[in-house]
Short mmCIF file of C-alpha atoms (C1' of nucleotides) in Angstrom, two decimals:
data_model
loop_
_atom_site.label_atom_id
_atom_site.label_comp_id
_atom_site.label_asym_id
_atom_site.label_seq_id
_atom_site.Cartn_x
_atom_site.Cartn_y
_atom_site.Cartn_z
CA MET A 1 -5.51 24.20 3.35
CA GLY A 2 -8.03 26.58 2.10
CA SER A 3 -5.68 27.88 -0.36
CA ARG A 4 -6.35 28.09 -3.95
CA ILE A 5 -4.41 26.19 -6.33
CA GLU A 6 -2.74 28.52 -8.90
CA GLN A 7 -0.70 25.99 -11.19
CA LEU A 8 -0.14 22.25 -11.36
CA LYS A 9 2.23 21.50 -13.02
CA ILE A 10 2.77 17.56 -13.87
CA LEU A 11 6.61 16.70 -15.33
CA ASP A 12 5.84 12.76 -15.57
CA PRO A 13 2.44 12.48 -17.23
CA ARG A 14 2.47 8.97 -16.47
CA TRP A 15 1.34 10.07 -13.01
CA CYS A 16 -2.69 10.39 -13.90
CA GLU A 17 -2.67 7.93 -16.81
CA PRO A 18 -4.92 7.67 -18.40
CA GLN A 19 -6.31 10.85 -18.38
CA ARG A 20 -4.29 13.64 -20.15
CA PRO A 21 -1.81 15.83 -17.87
CA SER A 22 -3.71 18.91 -19.43
CA THR A 23 -7.33 17.64 -18.49
CA VAL A 24 -6.05 17.23 -15.09
CA SER A 25 -4.42 20.67 -15.04
CA LYS A 26 -7.17 22.66 -16.27
CA ALA A 27 -10.04 20.57 -13.94
CA VAL A 28 -7.77 22.04 -10.91
CA LYS A 29 -6.56 25.00 -11.54
CA GLY A 30 -7.93 28.16 -10.10
CA ARG A 31 -9.77 26.26 -7.45
CA LYS A 32 -9.89 26.48 -3.99
CA ILE A 33 -9.08 23.47 -1.75
CA CYS A 34 -11.68 23.05 0.73
CA GLU A 35 -10.57 19.27 2.16
CA LEU A 36 -8.01 16.95 2.65
CA GLY A 37 -9.41 13.21 2.92
CA ARG A 38 -8.54 9.84 2.76
CA ARG A 39 -10.03 6.13 1.43
CA GLY A 40 -7.95 3.42 2.31
CA LYS A 41 -4.29 4.42 0.99
CA TYR A 42 -6.11 6.86 -1.42
CA ILE A 43 -5.70 10.38 -0.07
CA PHE A 44 -7.62 13.40 -1.68
CA LEU A 45 -8.25 16.80 -2.05
CA GLU A 46 -11.63 18.02 -2.39
CA LEU A 47 -11.82 21.14 -4.54
CA GLU A 48 -14.54 23.66 -4.69
CA GLY A 49 -17.06 23.48 -6.98
CA GLU A 50 -17.14 19.60 -7.25
CA ALA A 51 -13.64 18.49 -7.99
CA TYR A 52 -11.72 15.70 -6.46
CA LEU A 53 -8.10 15.01 -7.18
CA VAL A 54 -7.17 11.58 -5.82
CA MET A 55 -3.64 10.60 -5.07
CA HIS A 56 -2.16 7.11 -4.24
CA LEU A 57 1.63 7.15 -3.52
CA ARG A 58 2.19 3.34 -3.68
CA MET A 59 5.41 2.45 -2.27
CA THR A 60 7.96 5.18 -2.84
CA GLY A 61 5.42 8.37 -3.13
CA THR A 62 5.57 11.62 -0.68
CA LEU A 63 3.63 14.56 -1.02
CA LEU A 64 5.88 17.40 0.32
CA TYR A 65 4.36 20.92 1.45
CA GLY A 66 6.29 23.85 1.87
CA THR A 67 10.24 22.85 1.00
CA SER A 68 12.05 25.75 -0.63
CA VAL A 69 14.31 23.19 -2.51
CA GLU A 70 12.56 20.25 -4.97
CA PRO A 71 14.15 17.23 -4.65
CA ALA A 72 15.01 15.03 -7.23
CA HIS A 73 12.43 12.98 -8.77
CA THR A 74 9.58 15.21 -8.60
CA ARG A 75 6.66 14.30 -10.65
CA VAL A 76 4.08 17.11 -10.08
CA GLN A 77 4.38 20.53 -8.70
CA MET A 78 1.44 22.64 -7.27
CA THR A 79 1.81 25.94 -6.83
CA LEU A 80 -0.37 27.23 -4.19
CA GLU A 81 -2.24 31.08 -3.64
CA GLY A 82 0.75 32.90 -1.66
CA GLY A 83 3.66 30.94 -3.68
CA SER A 84 3.86 27.75 -1.75
CA THR A 85 4.27 24.28 -3.01
CA LEU A 86 2.86 21.00 -3.11
CA LEU A 87 5.16 18.84 -4.61
CA PHE A 88 4.24 15.01 -5.22
CA VAL A 89 7.91 13.24 -5.39
CA ASP A 90 7.95 9.63 -6.08
CA PRO A 91 11.68 7.86 -7.09
CA ARG A 92 9.92 4.38 -8.39
CA ARG A 93 6.91 6.23 -10.27
CA PHE A 94 4.31 3.58 -8.92
CA GLY A 95 2.17 7.05 -7.42
CA THR A 96 -1.15 7.72 -9.56
CA GLY A 97 -3.26 10.87 -9.59
CA GLN A 98 -6.81 11.66 -11.31
CA VAL A 99 -9.32 13.97 -11.21
CA PHE A 100 -12.81 13.39 -10.61
CA SER A 101 -15.36 16.01 -11.42
CA ASP A 102 -18.31 15.01 -9.52
CA ARG A 103 -18.93 13.03 -6.18
CA VAL A 104 -20.81 10.19 -7.38
CA GLU A 105 -17.67 9.66 -9.66
CA LEU A 106 -15.53 9.76 -6.39
CA GLU A 107 -17.83 7.38 -4.39
CA GLN A 108 -18.05 4.98 -7.40
CA PHE A 109 -14.34 4.77 -7.63
CA PHE A 110 -13.73 4.36 -4.29
CA GLU A 111 -16.82 1.89 -4.10
CA PHE A 112 -15.17 -0.51 -6.89
CA ARG A 113 -11.81 -0.97 -5.00
CA LEU A 114 -12.46 -0.63 -1.37
CA GLY A 115 -13.70 -2.12 1.15
CA MET A 116 -14.74 -0.78 4.85
CA GLU A 117 -12.50 1.25 6.64
CA PRO A 118 -11.17 -0.93 9.47
CA PHE A 119 -12.06 1.64 12.15
CA ALA A 120 -15.61 2.49 11.37
CA GLU A 121 -17.71 1.59 13.71
CA THR A 122 -19.22 -1.01 11.25
CA PHE A 123 -16.24 -2.60 10.85
CA THR A 124 -17.45 -5.53 13.52
CA ALA A 125 -15.25 -8.77 14.11
CA ASP A 126 -19.18 -10.32 12.59
CA HIS A 127 -18.40 -8.29 9.12
CA PHE A 128 -14.84 -9.66 9.20
CA VAL A 129 -15.84 -12.98 9.93
CA SER A 130 -18.61 -13.07 7.15
CA LEU A 131 -16.36 -11.79 4.59
CA THR A 132 -13.83 -14.77 4.93
CA ARG A 133 -16.58 -17.38 4.18
CA GLY A 134 -15.77 -19.69 1.66
CA SER A 135 -12.84 -18.04 0.38
CA ARG A 136 -9.90 -20.32 -0.33
CA THR A 137 -7.19 -17.86 -0.25
CA ALA A 138 -4.53 -17.53 2.19
CA ILE A 139 -5.42 -15.24 4.89
CA LYS A 140 -2.42 -12.70 4.22
CA ALA A 141 -3.72 -12.64 0.61
CA PHE A 142 -7.42 -11.55 1.90
CA LEU A 143 -5.75 -8.96 4.17
CA LEU A 144 -3.88 -7.68 1.24
CA ASP A 145 -7.20 -7.36 -0.69
CA GLN A 146 -8.25 -4.11 -0.47
CA ARG A 147 -11.92 -4.91 -1.75
CA LYS A 148 -12.01 -6.71 1.73
CA VAL A 149 -10.88 -4.01 4.20
CA ALA A 150 -9.16 -0.68 2.82
CA GLY A 151 -5.76 -0.13 3.78
CA VAL A 152 -4.18 -3.18 5.42
CA GLY A 153 -0.66 -3.21 3.65
CA ASN A 154 2.06 -5.52 3.84
CA ILE A 155 4.01 -4.74 6.92
CA TYR A 156 0.27 -4.76 8.94
CA ALA A 157 -0.56 -7.91 7.36
CA ASP A 158 2.45 -10.01 8.91
CA GLU A 159 2.24 -7.85 12.12
CA ALA A 160 -1.34 -8.83 12.59
CA LEU A 161 -1.19 -12.39 11.64
CA PHE A 162 1.44 -13.04 14.26
CA ARG A 163 -0.43 -10.90 16.91
CA ALA A 164 -3.49 -13.60 16.02
CA ARG A 165 -0.96 -16.13 15.96
CA ILE A 166 -2.29 -17.17 12.53
CA HIS A 167 -0.07 -18.68 10.07
CA PRO A 168 -0.21 -16.45 6.86
CA ALA A 169 -1.12 -19.17 4.44
CA HIS A 170 -3.87 -20.44 6.43
CA PRO A 171 -6.74 -20.39 4.04
CA ALA A 172 -9.36 -17.78 5.15
CA GLY A 173 -12.44 -19.51 5.07
CA ARG A 174 -10.92 -22.49 6.55
CA ILE A 175 -9.92 -20.22 10.27
CA LYS A 176 -11.91 -20.43 13.10
CA ARG A 177 -14.22 -17.75 14.08
CA GLU A 178 -12.81 -17.60 17.54
CA ARG A 179 -9.36 -17.04 15.84
CA LEU A 180 -10.81 -14.78 12.90
CA GLU A 181 -12.01 -12.39 16.03
CA LEU A 182 -8.88 -12.38 17.48
CA LEU A 183 -7.34 -11.49 14.29
CA HIS A 184 -10.00 -8.82 13.57
CA GLY A 185 -8.68 -7.32 16.72
CA ALA A 186 -5.16 -7.95 15.52
CA VAL A 187 -5.59 -6.08 12.57
CA LEU A 188 -7.21 -2.99 14.15
CA ASP A 189 -4.29 -3.22 17.27
CA ALA A 190 -1.24 -3.19 14.45
CA LEU A 191 -3.02 -0.40 12.24
CA ALA A 192 -3.09 1.58 15.68
CA ALA A 193 0.59 0.89 16.14
CA GLY A 194 1.58 2.24 13.18
CA ILE A 195 -0.12 5.54 13.45
CA GLU A 196 0.92 6.04 16.93
CA ALA A 197 4.58 5.21 15.95
CA ARG A 198 3.84 8.18 13.13
CA GLY A 199 2.57 10.41 15.69
CA ALA A 200 -0.80 10.72 14.01
CA THR A 201 -4.51 9.91 15.22
CA ILE A 202 -6.79 8.10 13.53
CA ASP A 203 -9.11 11.07 12.70
CA ASP A 204 -5.77 12.77 11.50
CA PHE A 205 -3.78 11.00 9.39
CA ARG A 206 -1.97 14.23 8.21
CA HIS A 207 1.02 14.30 11.32
CA VAL A 208 4.00 12.82 9.73
CA ASP A 209 6.68 14.67 10.90
CA GLY A 210 5.70 14.01 14.59
CA ALA A 211 7.13 10.34 14.22
CA ARG A 212 8.25 9.08 17.71
CA GLY A 213 11.19 6.79 17.55
CA SER A 214 11.63 4.76 14.20
CA PHE A 215 8.78 3.15 12.75
CA GLN A 216 10.42 0.17 11.66
CA ASP A 217 11.48 -0.58 15.67
CA ARG A 218 7.73 -1.09 16.13
CA PHE A 219 7.39 -4.10 14.15
CA LEU A 220 7.19 -7.51 15.64
CA VAL A 221 8.40 -10.17 12.75
CA HIS A 222 8.31 -7.96 9.84
CA ARG A 223 11.67 -7.85 8.06
CA ARG A 224 13.20 -9.43 11.53
CA ALA A 225 14.14 -12.58 9.59
CA ASP A 226 16.64 -14.77 11.72
CA LYS A 227 15.96 -12.57 14.71
CA PRO A 228 14.27 -14.32 17.72
CA CYS A 229 10.29 -13.99 18.38
CA PRO A 230 9.65 -11.64 20.99
CA GLU A 231 6.79 -14.38 22.42
CA CYS A 232 8.96 -17.40 22.16
CA GLU A 233 12.65 -17.00 20.94
CA THR A 234 12.06 -19.15 17.93
CA THR A 235 13.94 -17.98 14.62
CA ILE A 236 11.48 -15.74 12.84
CA VAL A 237 11.53 -17.10 8.94
CA LYS A 238 10.53 -15.47 5.61
CA THR A 239 8.88 -16.96 2.83
CA ARG A 240 6.77 -15.88 -0.14
CA VAL A 241 3.04 -15.09 0.13
CA ALA A 242 0.40 -13.42 -2.49
CA GLN A 243 4.01 -12.54 -3.99
CA ARG A 244 5.59 -10.57 -1.19
CA GLY A 245 7.74 -10.88 1.41
CA THR A 246 6.20 -12.69 4.35
CA TYR A 247 7.80 -12.95 7.91
CA PHE A 248 6.10 -14.95 10.94
CA CYS A 249 7.31 -16.95 13.51
CA PRO A 250 7.26 -20.99 12.55
CA ASN A 251 6.14 -21.96 16.49
CA CYS A 252 3.76 -19.24 17.57
CA GLN A 253 2.03 -19.28 14.05
CA ARG A 254 1.28 -22.79 13.02
CA PRO A 255 0.56 -24.07 9.36
CA PRO A 256 -3.10 -25.53 9.13
CA ARG A 257 -3.30 -29.19 9.89
CA SER A 258 -3.04 -30.73 6.12
CA ARG A 259 -6.09 -32.91 5.44
"C1'" DC B 1 31.25 -3.08 -13.55
"C1'" DG B 2 27.45 -6.30 -14.04
"C1'" DC B 3 23.70 -9.07 -13.14
"C1'" DC B 4 20.17 -10.11 -9.70
"C1'" DC B 5 17.31 -9.94 -6.29
"C1'" DT B 6 14.56 -7.18 -3.17
"C1'" DG B 7 10.44 -3.58 -1.86
"C1'" DT B 8 5.09 0.78 2.82
"C1'" DT B 9 1.11 -1.52 -4.55
"C1'" DG B 10 -2.38 -2.06 -7.24
"C1'" DG B 11 -4.35 -3.47 -12.00
"C1'" DG B 12 -4.69 -6.76 -15.74
"C1'" DG B 13 -4.46 -10.65 -18.09
"C1'" DA B 14 -4.40 -15.79 -18.22
"C1'" DA C 1 -12.58 -16.06 -7.64
"C1'" DT C 2 -7.52 -16.39 -7.94
"C1'" DC C 3 -3.00 -16.44 -9.45
"C1'" DC C 4 0.77 -14.42 -11.32
"C1'" DC C 5 3.49 -10.60 -13.77
"C1'" DC C 6 4.55 -6.18 -14.32
"C1'" DA C 7 5.64 -1.16 -13.85
"C1'" DA C 8 10.26 1.96 -12.62
"C1'" DC C 9 13.51 2.47 -10.06
"C1'" DA C 10 17.61 2.58 -5.56
"C1'" DG C 11 20.12 0.13 -3.22
"C1'" DG C 12 22.83 -4.01 -1.48
"C1'" DG C 13 25.13 -8.82 -2.18
"C1'" DC C 14 28.18 -11.72 -4.79
#
DNA sequence: CGCCCTGTTGGGGA
DNA sequence: ATCCCCAACAGGGC
């Protein structure tokens, strides 16, 4: 980082909707990159003179730095000082980008859609438990709601629920405090496992190439349908919760007693 | 070959 | 508050 953005070419205008490509490039061009930041699943470039380029990779987006070839599905190309390039590649075109011209706007954007960072000191078990009070939604949908806890994705929700032995469809507000405290820790453990598998650390999310072994090999239940549970050998089943593929062990993760 | 389903996600409308 | 559909594409099963 630290280099200047010489050019920002948006090949797919949908990337920055509803902002116009010209608006975005104009706001970004010629500015120096001060910092690379992250909030939840959003990644952003902090630019000199109060400007922020906020991006989301969604399902298939990738940021590529310093490649000589331009892969298929390149949506945005950024030319940096010295001629190196930063590419936003995204086959499925769900990824997004937009600019904010001041810190307050940026904070409001995040405030509106994101809850606490799971690794923040303030994200305590008590905080987590209090969030669930009165919620009748399935615990998995609850975990996937970015306004509750920022950054928990479909895989991590499954993994955390398995570790805490909670059925994904269990209504969040009906889970015993003790179990929710377990889940709080399980979310942190599942996330930490994912970070570790990618060769990153909690404080530095930028390492992607240092991945140690296959990321998928770390899954305990996710995408393990018809395979034995690592705890009890019971066959892992696949269902649908919150419109997402959901994997769990029907023996370890018992459904709530119906009343 | 065509059709159908699935998916590391989030926003908007019902 | 909650649920459902949708965006756009690739890949696999039938």
